[in-house]
Every structure is written in structure tokens, then in C-alpha cells.
Tab-separated table of C-alpha atoms in Angstrom:
chain	number	residue	atom	x	y	z
A	157	UNK	CA	-16.420	24.637	3.903
A	158	UNK	CA	-18.555	21.869	5.845
A	159	UNK	CA	-21.734	23.787	4.070
A	160	UNK	CA	-20.001	23.928	0.650
A	161	UNK	CA	-19.261	19.805	0.915
A	162	UNK	CA	-22.830	19.144	2.079
A	163	UNK	CA	-24.088	20.741	-0.665
A	164	UNK	CA	-21.768	19.236	-3.034
A	165	UNK	CA	-23.308	15.697	-0.883
A	166	UNK	CA	-26.915	16.833	-2.020
A	167	UNK	CA	-26.134	17.533	-5.643
A	168	UNK	CA	-24.605	14.452	-5.758
A	169	UNK	CA	-27.573	12.238	-4.742
A	170	UNK	CA	-29.135	14.252	-7.587
A	171	UNK	CA	-27.101	13.204	-9.998
A	172	UNK	CA	-28.445	9.682	-9.454
A	173	UNK	CA	-31.694	10.267	-10.469
A	174	UNK	CA	-30.361	12.449	-13.649
A	175	UNK	CA	-28.291	9.307	-14.554
A	176	UNK	CA	-31.481	7.182	-14.121
A	177	UNK	CA	-33.767	9.577	-16.304
A	178	UNK	CA	-31.068	10.355	-18.967
A	179	UNK	CA	-31.764	6.421	-20.650
A	180	UNK	CA	-28.457	5.052	-19.157
A	181	UNK	CA	-30.174	2.046	-17.889
A	182	UNK	CA	-31.040	0.835	-20.979
A	183	UNK	CA	-27.982	-0.965	-21.304
A	184	UNK	CA	-26.922	-4.119	-19.839
A	185	UNK	CA	-25.747	-2.137	-17.001
A	186	UNK	CA	-26.929	-2.883	-13.098
A	187	UNK	CA	-28.836	0.222	-11.737
A	188	UNK	CA	-26.572	0.531	-8.664
A	189	UNK	CA	-23.537	0.480	-11.047
A	190	UNK	CA	-24.824	3.589	-12.840
A	191	UNK	CA	-26.057	5.392	-9.938
A	192	UNK	CA	-23.164	5.181	-7.934
A	193	UNK	CA	-20.421	6.055	-10.513
A	194	UNK	CA	-22.765	9.013	-11.692
A	195	UNK	CA	-22.502	10.151	-7.827
A	196	UNK	CA	-18.640	9.491	-7.375
A	197	UNK	CA	-17.724	11.073	-10.346
A	198	UNK	CA	-19.798	14.016	-9.314
A	199	UNK	CA	-18.701	14.197	-5.940
A	200	UNK	CA	-15.069	13.619	-6.473
A	201	UNK	CA	-14.845	16.207	-9.462
A	202	UNK	CA	-16.632	18.800	-7.100
A	203	UNK	CA	-14.087	18.013	-4.343
A	204	UNK	CA	-11.464	18.452	-6.786
A	205	UNK	CA	-13.000	21.764	-7.664
A	206	UNK	CA	-13.047	22.950	-4.084
A	207	UNK	CA	-9.300	21.538	-3.698
A	208	UNK	CA	-8.488	23.719	-6.020
A	209	UNK	CA	-10.486	26.877	-4.620
A	210	UNK	CA	-9.123	25.843	-1.296
A	211	UNK	CA	-5.351	26.660	-2.461
A	212	UNK	CA	-6.172	29.997	-3.153
A	213	UNK	CA	-7.433	30.514	0.406
A	214	UNK	CA	-4.822	28.363	1.640
A	215	UNK	CA	-7.438	25.586	2.973
A	216	UNK	CA	-4.802	22.890	2.803
A	217	UNK	CA	-2.829	24.187	5.879
A	218	UNK	CA	-6.557	23.219	7.820
A	219	UNK	CA	-6.466	19.836	6.580
A	220	UNK	CA	-3.225	19.023	6.838
A	221	UNK	CA	0.034	19.848	8.158
A	222	UNK	CA	3.415	20.155	5.977
A	223	UNK	CA	6.084	17.355	6.400
A	224	UNK	CA	9.153	18.921	8.085
A	225	UNK	CA	11.283	16.084	6.950
A	226	UNK	CA	14.428	16.897	4.844
A	227	UNK	CA	14.695	15.281	1.394
A	228	UNK	CA	17.794	15.053	-0.680
A	229	UNK	CA	17.888	13.303	-4.146
A	230	UNK	CA	18.497	9.666	-4.753
A	231	UNK	CA	19.296	7.865	-7.771
A	232	UNK	CA	17.079	5.051	-9.065
A	233	UNK	CA	17.860	3.524	-12.415
A	234	UNK	CA	15.034	2.389	-15.146
A	235	UNK	CA	15.384	-0.810	-14.360
A	236	UNK	CA	15.052	-0.468	-10.526
A	237	UNK	CA	11.479	2.178	-11.169
A	238	UNK	CA	10.644	-0.875	-13.735
A	239	UNK	CA	11.037	-2.949	-10.539
A	240	UNK	CA	8.642	-0.256	-8.501
A	241	UNK	CA	6.138	-0.294	-10.923
A	242	UNK	CA	5.757	-4.106	-11.268
A	243	UNK	CA	5.705	-4.577	-7.731
A	244	UNK	CA	2.958	-1.285	-7.396
A	245	UNK	CA	1.115	-3.192	-10.454
A	246	UNK	CA	0.765	-6.208	-8.565
A	247	UNK	CA	-0.137	-4.776	-5.263
A	248	UNK	CA	-3.121	-2.815	-7.139
A	249	UNK	CA	-4.269	-5.941	-8.432
A	250	UNK	CA	-4.747	-7.509	-5.383
A	251	UNK	CA	-7.862	-5.382	-4.704
A	252	UNK	CA	-9.647	-7.344	-7.127
A	253	UNK	CA	-9.039	-10.778	-5.429
A	254	UNK	CA	-12.500	-12.336	-4.884
A	255	UNK	CA	-13.794	-13.948	-1.506
A	256	UNK	CA	-14.006	-18.005	-1.582
A	257	UNK	CA	-15.018	-20.191	1.126
A	258	UNK	CA	-12.095	-22.525	2.555
A	259	UNK	CA	-10.086	-19.279	3.260
A	260	UNK	CA	-7.083	-21.346	2.445
A	261	UNK	CA	-4.760	-20.983	-0.436
A	262	UNK	CA	-6.655	-22.212	-3.825
A	263	UNK	CA	-6.873	-25.350	-4.713
A	264	UNK	CA	-4.201	-25.111	-8.230
A	265	UNK	CA	-1.619	-23.915	-5.599
A	266	UNK	CA	0.136	-27.250	-5.341
A	267	UNK	CA	-0.492	-27.584	-8.953
A	268	UNK	CA	1.952	-24.455	-9.607
A	269	UNK	CA	4.700	-25.615	-7.276
A	270	UNK	CA	4.624	-28.613	-9.217
A	271	UNK	CA	4.736	-26.657	-12.534
A	272	UNK	CA	7.509	-25.089	-10.693
A	273	UNK	CA	9.577	-27.585	-9.691
A	274	UNK	CA	9.980	-29.057	-13.550
A	275	UNK	CA	10.445	-25.672	-14.843
A	276	UNK	CA	13.471	-25.238	-12.687
A	277	UNK	CA	14.873	-28.224	-14.422
A	278	UNK	CA	14.726	-26.194	-17.612
A	279	UNK	CA	17.848	-24.440	-19.701
A	280	UNK	CA	18.481	-20.651	-18.436
A	281	UNK	CA	19.701	-19.882	-21.799
A	282	UNK	CA	17.944	-20.827	-24.920
A	283	UNK	CA	19.123	-22.320	-28.226
A	284	UNK	CA	19.644	-19.090	-29.916
A	285	UNK	CA	21.415	-17.307	-27.533
A	286	UNK	CA	19.340	-14.705	-25.922
A	287	UNK	CA	18.745	-14.693	-22.807
A	288	UNK	CA	15.232	-14.563	-20.718
A	289	UNK	CA	14.665	-11.382	-18.947
A	290	UNK	CA	13.490	-11.067	-15.325
A	291	UNK	CA	9.491	-11.460	-16.285
A	292	UNK	CA	9.816	-14.203	-18.870
A	293	UNK	CA	11.629	-17.552	-17.640
A	294	UNK	CA	8.931	-18.831	-15.398
A	295	UNK	CA	6.120	-17.708	-13.429
A	296	UNK	CA	2.729	-18.285	-11.828
A	297	UNK	CA	0.230	-16.104	-10.017
A	298	UNK	CA	-1.857	-17.380	-7.142
A	299	UNK	CA	-4.502	-15.347	-5.252
A	300	UNK	CA	-5.256	-16.220	-1.715
A	301	UNK	CA	-7.977	-15.497	1.230
A	302	UNK	CA	-7.070	-16.121	4.914
A	303	UNK	CA	-9.535	-14.889	7.109
A	304	UNK	CA	-10.213	-11.547	5.449
A	305	UNK	CA	-6.937	-11.240	4.842
A	306	UNK	CA	-6.134	-11.285	0.945
A	307	UNK	CA	-3.068	-11.017	-1.716
A	308	UNK	CA	-1.243	-12.710	-4.295
A	309	UNK	CA	1.586	-15.085	-4.385
A	310	UNK	CA	3.854	-14.036	-7.492
A	311	UNK	CA	6.698	-16.253	-8.867
A	312	UNK	CA	9.000	-15.590	-11.109
A	313	UNK	CA	11.841	-17.754	-11.782
A	314	UNK	CA	13.382	-18.191	-8.309
A	315	UNK	CA	11.899	-15.054	-6.949
A	316	UNK	CA	8.562	-15.508	-4.805
A	317	UNK	CA	6.601	-12.276	-4.228
A	318	UNK	CA	4.211	-12.274	-1.372
A	319	UNK	CA	1.781	-9.119	-2.140
A	320	UNK	CA	-0.941	-8.359	0.689
A	321	UNK	CA	-3.830	-6.223	-0.166
A	322	UNK	CA	-4.626	-2.599	1.571
A	323	UNK	CA	-7.329	-1.147	2.841
A	324	UNK	CA	-10.736	-1.570	0.955
A	325	UNK	CA	-12.296	1.444	2.066
A	326	UNK	CA	-16.296	1.690	2.444
A	327	UNK	CA	-18.392	4.714	0.898
A	328	UNK	CA	-21.728	5.508	2.056
A	329	UNK	CA	-22.017	1.903	3.966
A	330	UNK	CA	-20.612	0.169	0.534
A	331	UNK	CA	-17.603	-1.538	0.223
A	332	UNK	CA	-16.465	-5.117	0.132
A	333	UNK	CA	-16.367	-8.044	2.361
A	334	UNK	CA	-12.538	-6.882	3.920
A	335	UNK	CA	-13.864	-3.232	4.240
A	336	UNK	CA	-15.016	-3.296	7.954
A	337	UNK	CA	-11.836	-5.551	9.554
A	338	UNK	CA	-9.656	-3.371	7.318
A	339	UNK	CA	-10.847	-0.328	9.339
A	340	UNK	CA	-10.366	-2.210	12.126
A	341	UNK	CA	-6.847	-3.202	11.763
A	342	UNK	CA	-6.209	0.740	10.302
A	343	UNK	CA	-7.624	2.459	13.293
A	344	UNK	CA	-5.579	-0.033	16.100
A	345	UNK	CA	-2.241	-0.234	13.921
A	346	UNK	CA	-1.989	3.536	12.986
A	347	UNK	CA	-3.167	4.726	16.171
A	348	UNK	CA	-0.719	6.191	18.878
A	349	UNK	CA	-2.729	4.142	21.735
A	350	UNK	CA	-1.252	0.842	21.046
A	351	UNK	CA	-1.825	-0.775	23.827
A	352	UNK	CA	-0.877	-4.440	24.968
A	353	UNK	CA	-4.666	-5.558	24.511
A	354	UNK	CA	-5.555	-3.372	21.304
A	355	UNK	CA	-2.510	-5.252	19.712
A	356	UNK	CA	-4.182	-8.716	20.316
A	357	UNK	CA	-7.003	-7.653	17.650
A	358	UNK	CA	-4.467	-7.214	14.764
A	359	UNK	CA	-5.537	-10.689	13.634
A	360	UNK	CA	-4.147	-9.836	9.954
A	361	UNK	CA	-0.598	-9.965	10.713
A	362	UNK	CA	-0.881	-13.602	12.194
A	363	UNK	CA	-2.843	-14.507	9.118
A	364	UNK	CA	-0.078	-12.741	6.957
A	365	UNK	CA	2.500	-14.728	8.795
A	366	UNK	CA	1.008	-17.940	8.376
A	367	UNK	CA	0.955	-17.218	4.692
A	368	UNK	CA	4.482	-16.239	4.312
A	369	UNK	CA	5.389	-19.336	6.924
A	370	UNK	CA	3.094	-21.780	3.723
A	371	UNK	CA	5.227	-20.062	1.008
A	372	UNK	CA	8.280	-20.665	2.551
A	373	UNK	CA	7.712	-24.157	2.702
A	374	UNK	CA	6.724	-24.584	-0.596
A	375	UNK	CA	9.649	-22.803	-2.378
A	376	UNK	CA	12.341	-23.035	0.256
A	377	UNK	CA	14.888	-21.864	-1.594
A	378	UNK	CA	13.481	-19.135	-3.447
A	379	UNK	CA	14.090	-15.554	-2.609
A	380	UNK	CA	11.083	-13.913	-1.059
A	381	UNK	CA	10.191	-10.087	-1.485
A	382	UNK	CA	7.154	-8.582	0.293
A	383	UNK	CA	5.125	-5.894	-1.265
A	384	UNK	CA	1.455	-4.261	-0.515
A	385	UNK	CA	0.191	-0.878	-0.728
A	386	UNK	CA	-1.067	1.249	2.643
A	387	UNK	CA	-2.006	-1.349	5.111
A	388	UNK	CA	-0.484	-4.160	2.862
A	389	UNK	CA	2.464	-2.674	2.992
A	390	UNK	CA	2.787	-2.274	6.313
A	391	UNK	CA	1.560	-5.900	7.565
A	392	UNK	CA	4.569	-6.882	4.370
A	393	UNK	CA	7.068	-4.680	6.248
A	394	UNK	CA	5.930	-6.346	9.978
A	395	UNK	CA	6.398	-9.870	8.421
A	396	UNK	CA	9.754	-8.721	6.849
A	397	UNK	CA	11.065	-7.556	9.974
A	398	UNK	CA	10.160	-10.870	11.655
A	399	UNK	CA	11.869	-13.354	9.291
A	400	UNK	CA	14.366	-10.641	7.488
A	401	UNK	CA	13.564	-10.437	3.910
A	402	UNK	CA	13.163	-7.749	1.501
A	403	UNK	CA	10.160	-5.129	1.612
A	404	UNK	CA	9.051	-3.074	-0.943
A	405	UNK	CA	6.134	-0.966	0.373
A	406	UNK	CA	3.843	2.004	-1.462
A	407	UNK	CA	1.890	4.678	0.611
A	408	UNK	CA	2.811	2.419	3.729
A	409	UNK	CA	1.281	4.623	6.995
A	410	UNK	CA	3.952	5.231	9.754
A	411	UNK	CA	4.983	1.074	10.524
A	412	UNK	CA	7.399	1.872	13.214
A	413	UNK	CA	5.287	2.234	16.343
A	414	UNK	CA	3.682	-1.340	15.465
A	415	UNK	CA	7.199	-3.298	14.931
A	416	UNK	CA	8.370	-1.555	17.970
A	417	UNK	CA	5.872	-2.695	20.072
A	418	UNK	CA	5.909	-5.595	18.194
A	419	UNK	CA	8.983	-7.033	17.763
A	420	UNK	CA	11.426	-4.875	20.289
A	421	UNK	CA	14.615	-7.449	20.318
A	422	UNK	CA	14.430	-7.968	16.689
A	423	UNK	CA	17.191	-5.915	14.586
A	424	UNK	CA	17.496	-6.367	10.984
A	425	UNK	CA	20.441	-6.634	8.969
A	426	UNK	CA	21.465	-6.021	5.580
A	427	UNK	CA	23.479	-9.097	4.180
A	428	UNK	CA	26.657	-7.783	2.817
A	429	UNK	CA	27.015	-10.713	-0.025
A	430	UNK	CA	27.809	-9.510	-3.352
A	431	UNK	CA	24.361	-8.477	-5.293
A	432	UNK	CA	23.135	-10.942	-7.908
A	433	UNK	CA	20.237	-9.510	-9.786
A	434	UNK	CA	18.433	-6.636	-9.865
A	435	UNK	CA	16.665	-6.883	-6.180
A	436	UNK	CA	19.621	-7.650	-4.755
A	437	UNK	CA	21.984	-4.629	-6.316
A	438	UNK	CA	18.672	-2.168	-5.230
A	439	UNK	CA	18.747	-3.220	-1.740
A	440	UNK	CA	22.835	-2.973	-1.602
A	441	UNK	CA	22.053	0.255	-2.736
A	442	UNK	CA	19.540	1.733	0.128
A	443	UNK	CA	21.658	-0.188	2.882
A	444	UNK	CA	18.332	-1.715	4.469
A	445	UNK	CA	16.000	-4.475	3.883
A	446	UNK	CA	13.006	-2.506	4.029
A	447	UNK	CA	12.001	0.522	1.745
A	448	UNK	CA	8.994	2.415	1.541
A	449	UNK	CA	7.998	4.273	-2.088
A	450	UNK	CA	5.246	6.535	-2.720
A	451	UNK	CA	4.212	9.955	-3.711
A	452	UNK	CA	6.147	12.934	-1.896
A	453	UNK	CA	2.665	14.521	-1.114
A	454	UNK	CA	0.904	11.634	-0.507
A	455	UNK	CA	-0.775	12.621	3.205
A	456	UNK	CA	-0.986	9.260	4.991
A	457	UNK	CA	2.473	8.551	3.577
A	458	UNK	CA	4.061	11.063	4.772
A	459	UNK	CA	2.375	11.639	7.852
A	460	UNK	CA	0.305	14.622	7.516
A	461	UNK	CA	-3.536	14.271	7.999
A	462	UNK	CA	-3.173	15.467	11.597
A	463	UNK	CA	-4.567	19.628	10.530
A	464	UNK	CA	-6.996	21.419	12.409
A	465	UNK	CA	-9.716	19.618	10.834
A	466	UNK	CA	-8.661	15.891	10.704
A	467	UNK	CA	-9.963	14.885	7.309
A	468	UNK	CA	-9.305	11.026	7.727
A	469	UNK	CA	-10.604	10.957	11.131
A	470	UNK	CA	-13.880	12.387	9.392
A	471	UNK	CA	-13.453	9.776	7.153
A	472	UNK	CA	-13.297	7.014	9.706
A	473	UNK	CA	-9.749	6.079	9.859
A	474	UNK	CA	-7.735	7.498	12.515
A	475	UNK	CA	-4.382	7.400	11.196
A	476	UNK	CA	-1.636	9.687	13.168
A	477	UNK	CA	1.745	7.939	13.104
A	478	UNK	CA	4.452	9.000	10.632
A	479	UNK	CA	7.641	7.366	11.415
A	480	UNK	CA	8.868	4.130	9.142
A	481	UNK	CA	10.922	1.537	9.830
A	482	UNK	CA	13.726	1.182	6.948
A	483	UNK	CA	14.243	3.459	4.114
A	484	UNK	CA	11.666	5.773	2.952
A	485	UNK	CA	11.672	7.256	-0.362
A	486	UNK	CA	9.119	9.383	-2.420
A	487	UNK	CA	9.118	10.988	-6.323
A	488	UNK	CA	7.197	13.979	-7.416
A	489	UNK	CA	7.722	16.795	-4.883
A	490	UNK	CA	5.311	19.070	-6.868
A	491	UNK	CA	1.872	20.010	-6.530
A	492	UNK	CA	-0.125	20.137	-2.818
A	493	UNK	CA	-0.687	17.356	-0.140
A	494	UNK	CA	-3.668	15.140	-1.064
A	495	UNK	CA	-5.201	12.172	-0.035
A	496	UNK	CA	-6.131	11.295	-3.737
A	497	UNK	CA	-2.178	10.744	-4.193
A	498	UNK	CA	-2.494	7.905	-1.625
A	499	UNK	CA	-4.238	5.481	-3.546
A	500	UNK	CA	-2.376	2.595	-5.574
A	501	UNK	CA	-3.782	3.960	-9.000
A	502	UNK	CA	-2.448	7.391	-8.773
A	503	UNK	CA	1.272	5.640	-7.927
A	504	UNK	CA	0.887	3.403	-10.709
A	505	UNK	CA	0.342	6.035	-12.738
A	506	UNK	CA	3.271	7.796	-11.330
A	507	UNK	CA	5.701	4.973	-11.635
A	508	UNK	CA	4.730	4.797	-15.404
A	509	UNK	CA	6.527	8.048	-16.399
A	510	UNK	CA	9.627	8.016	-18.093
A	511	UNK	CA	10.745	11.018	-16.119
A	512	UNK	CA	10.510	11.105	-12.271
A	513	UNK	CA	12.623	12.348	-10.158
A	514	UNK	CA	13.185	10.341	-6.662
A	515	UNK	CA	14.183	11.718	-2.863
A	516	UNK	CA	15.208	9.947	0.295
A	517	UNK	CA	13.273	11.387	3.088
A	518	UNK	CA	15.068	11.914	5.988
A	519	UNK	CA	13.223	10.501	9.064
A	520	UNK	CA	16.289	10.053	12.061
A	521	UNK	CA	14.529	12.063	14.252
A	522	UNK	CA	11.114	11.127	13.402
A	523	UNK	CA	10.545	8.936	16.766
A	524	UNK	CA	11.592	11.784	18.956
A	525	UNK	CA	8.188	13.649	17.812
A	526	UNK	CA	6.031	11.015	16.610
A	527	UNK	CA	2.761	10.882	18.830
A	528	UNK	CA	4.492	13.169	21.756
A	529	UNK	CA	1.452	16.070	21.383
A	530	UNK	CA	-1.286	13.431	21.831
A	531	UNK	CA	0.443	11.626	24.399
A	532	UNK	CA	0.898	15.150	26.404
A	533	UNK	CA	-2.948	15.405	25.849
A	534	UNK	CA	-3.608	12.154	27.555
A	535	UNK	CA	-1.825	13.044	30.756
A	536	UNK	CA	-2.382	16.308	31.465
């Protein structure tokens, strides 16, 4: 298997020079873009072919362990699925946030707040009697970068969404400005050995908390919804747990370990007041203020990246946790386990489908088995 991947890798590098000599470089595209895209396309298509062959010889069992959690059907309405889709799309957009120098909220944030205050005085029902939709009344979208933590603040009428960016992976040394910091966070937060000394290096959590407090100060009367993908979802979950806010995370790695260590005395309860919209109704039905959503065959989300050959660790990410805080939902329980199903792009595309079955994952006994095997190995 390793030999096959190595040969594929070498052929993908040769593909770079083939792309250069094919005349593509005559376009107004950089040499790096052409070569890197050619390499990536060739390499990924080759991996997909290997995966198809692997299913015949049951290679999946070598890389991943099938999750043993029971799942039951869970009814999600079209409106609720649209909410998931909109938030997943916003989480996807966080990966496009660029760097800027001062590391604070952009200067136009104050202008956006003033615009919001003026907009709150407008009539909620136009003269023709047609009511505004949830995404039509008023909105403002602002990107933020605090140190290496990136994201988007999106305000719709009286709801403000904070979306935290997830992990920007690096490939062959190429990545963006936050790739190294993202990897440090992942390898600490989602490892079983989360000691107090290592927790001090999770600086993203403090930055995320400061962003939340700034938004809360500027929009004191708004409903706050925290979201994100992968690492960003775990960050949103941690901040939401502290301040008892709504959280909808996508592809969240197991966040139970980190929340248990950082906030052991906190206990989140859902408000039992009468729901007043799609968001309130969704969480009233769920019965918790945190919900995680992803593909049922997402290996990181399901904690299945723990086979005989640790494919996550080979990629540089030592992700061992699998238990979640709150309610765990998944969709499309078909096909084989895959790392590709963890990407936000895959999640967004699935949520666009008209017919999509949702399931509730039973993690009631998850904490009893999480990290136990690794701890036994440490104290042998």
C-alpha cells in the first residue's frame, strides 16, 4: 500500500512538468498555480482510485475503525436544513478570510454597528403586507483576524452569527499564514493527553472568547449563534459552553475532553421559554444548546481515524477524541468512511440536496471508552 502511494506521489510530481510543457503556462496564470493544481488533481484522483480498489480488499479496516454508536432517525424540516446549509456556507467562507495587519476587527465594523442601529428602527412589515424573510430584513458581514484566529461576524436582523475558521491544512509545506498554528491547536485539543501545561498553548480559545465578548458588547440585545467547521466548530462549542449560547458546529472533532478540562463546573441548560423562530424551535426540539452536524461517514467527526495505520497521524494531525458535548446529528449514512467527507465543501454539497436523511448518534456511553486504550498504554 505504501509503495502504491509513493509511486502515485512520484507520478503526480511528473505531472507538474507535463502541465508546464503542455502550453498551459501561456495563460495569465502563475506557474505555481498551474503546477500545484495539476499535482493536486492527479494525486487526489489517484487516491480515489486506490480507495475503490481498497474497498475490494477491505483496506478501509486498516485505516479506520467502524464506529459502534447506535443511530436513530431524526426529523429535520426543510427550513431547519436550510438553516444548516446557510451556516455551513458561512463556515466555508471563513477559509477565504485574508490577513491584515492590526489583528483587530476591521475598521468598517463601527460603521456596520451604526447601520444596524438605524436599521432596527425600520418597519418589520412593508406597505404591501409581505413579511420579510429571515435572510432579507437586514444583514452585515464582517471578517475578523485576531492573532491567527480568523472568522466572520454575520448579523441578520436581531441575530448575530460568529463563524470561526477551521483548520487550514498544509500540503508539502504549502498552506496559509495560520496553518502551523492550526496544527498546534489540533494536536493539543484533540489528543488524549490534554495536560494543564498543554492547555496553556490553546491561545485560540482566549482569542475566540474576546471576539465573542466584543460582539456581545456591540449587539447586547441580539441572539448569538456560534458556528464553524472542524477546529472552528470545537472553538465555537467551547465558547458557547462558557456563555450558554446556541452552537451549530459542522464536522466537529470530539470536543468533550477539552470542555471537560477547561470548564468542569459549567453545565449548560436549554431555556424552556416559548420558541420564537426557526432557530429557537430547532434547539427546543433538540433539547440542548449545542448541536453538531456532519456526514455519518466523516472519519474525524465519528472518531474513526484510529485504524492499524493512523492516516490522520501520517498527515500530521494526531486526532484521538471522539465524544461530543451536546447533541450529535449526522446525515447520509451510505458509503465507506472517508477523510474527504470531513471537508466543509463536501458537507455544503450534501446539505444542498433536496432529500437528505438525518440521524441522531447515541453517544451516551462514549465517555467511558474515549482515550481509555491510550491511557492504559501510558501506565503499563
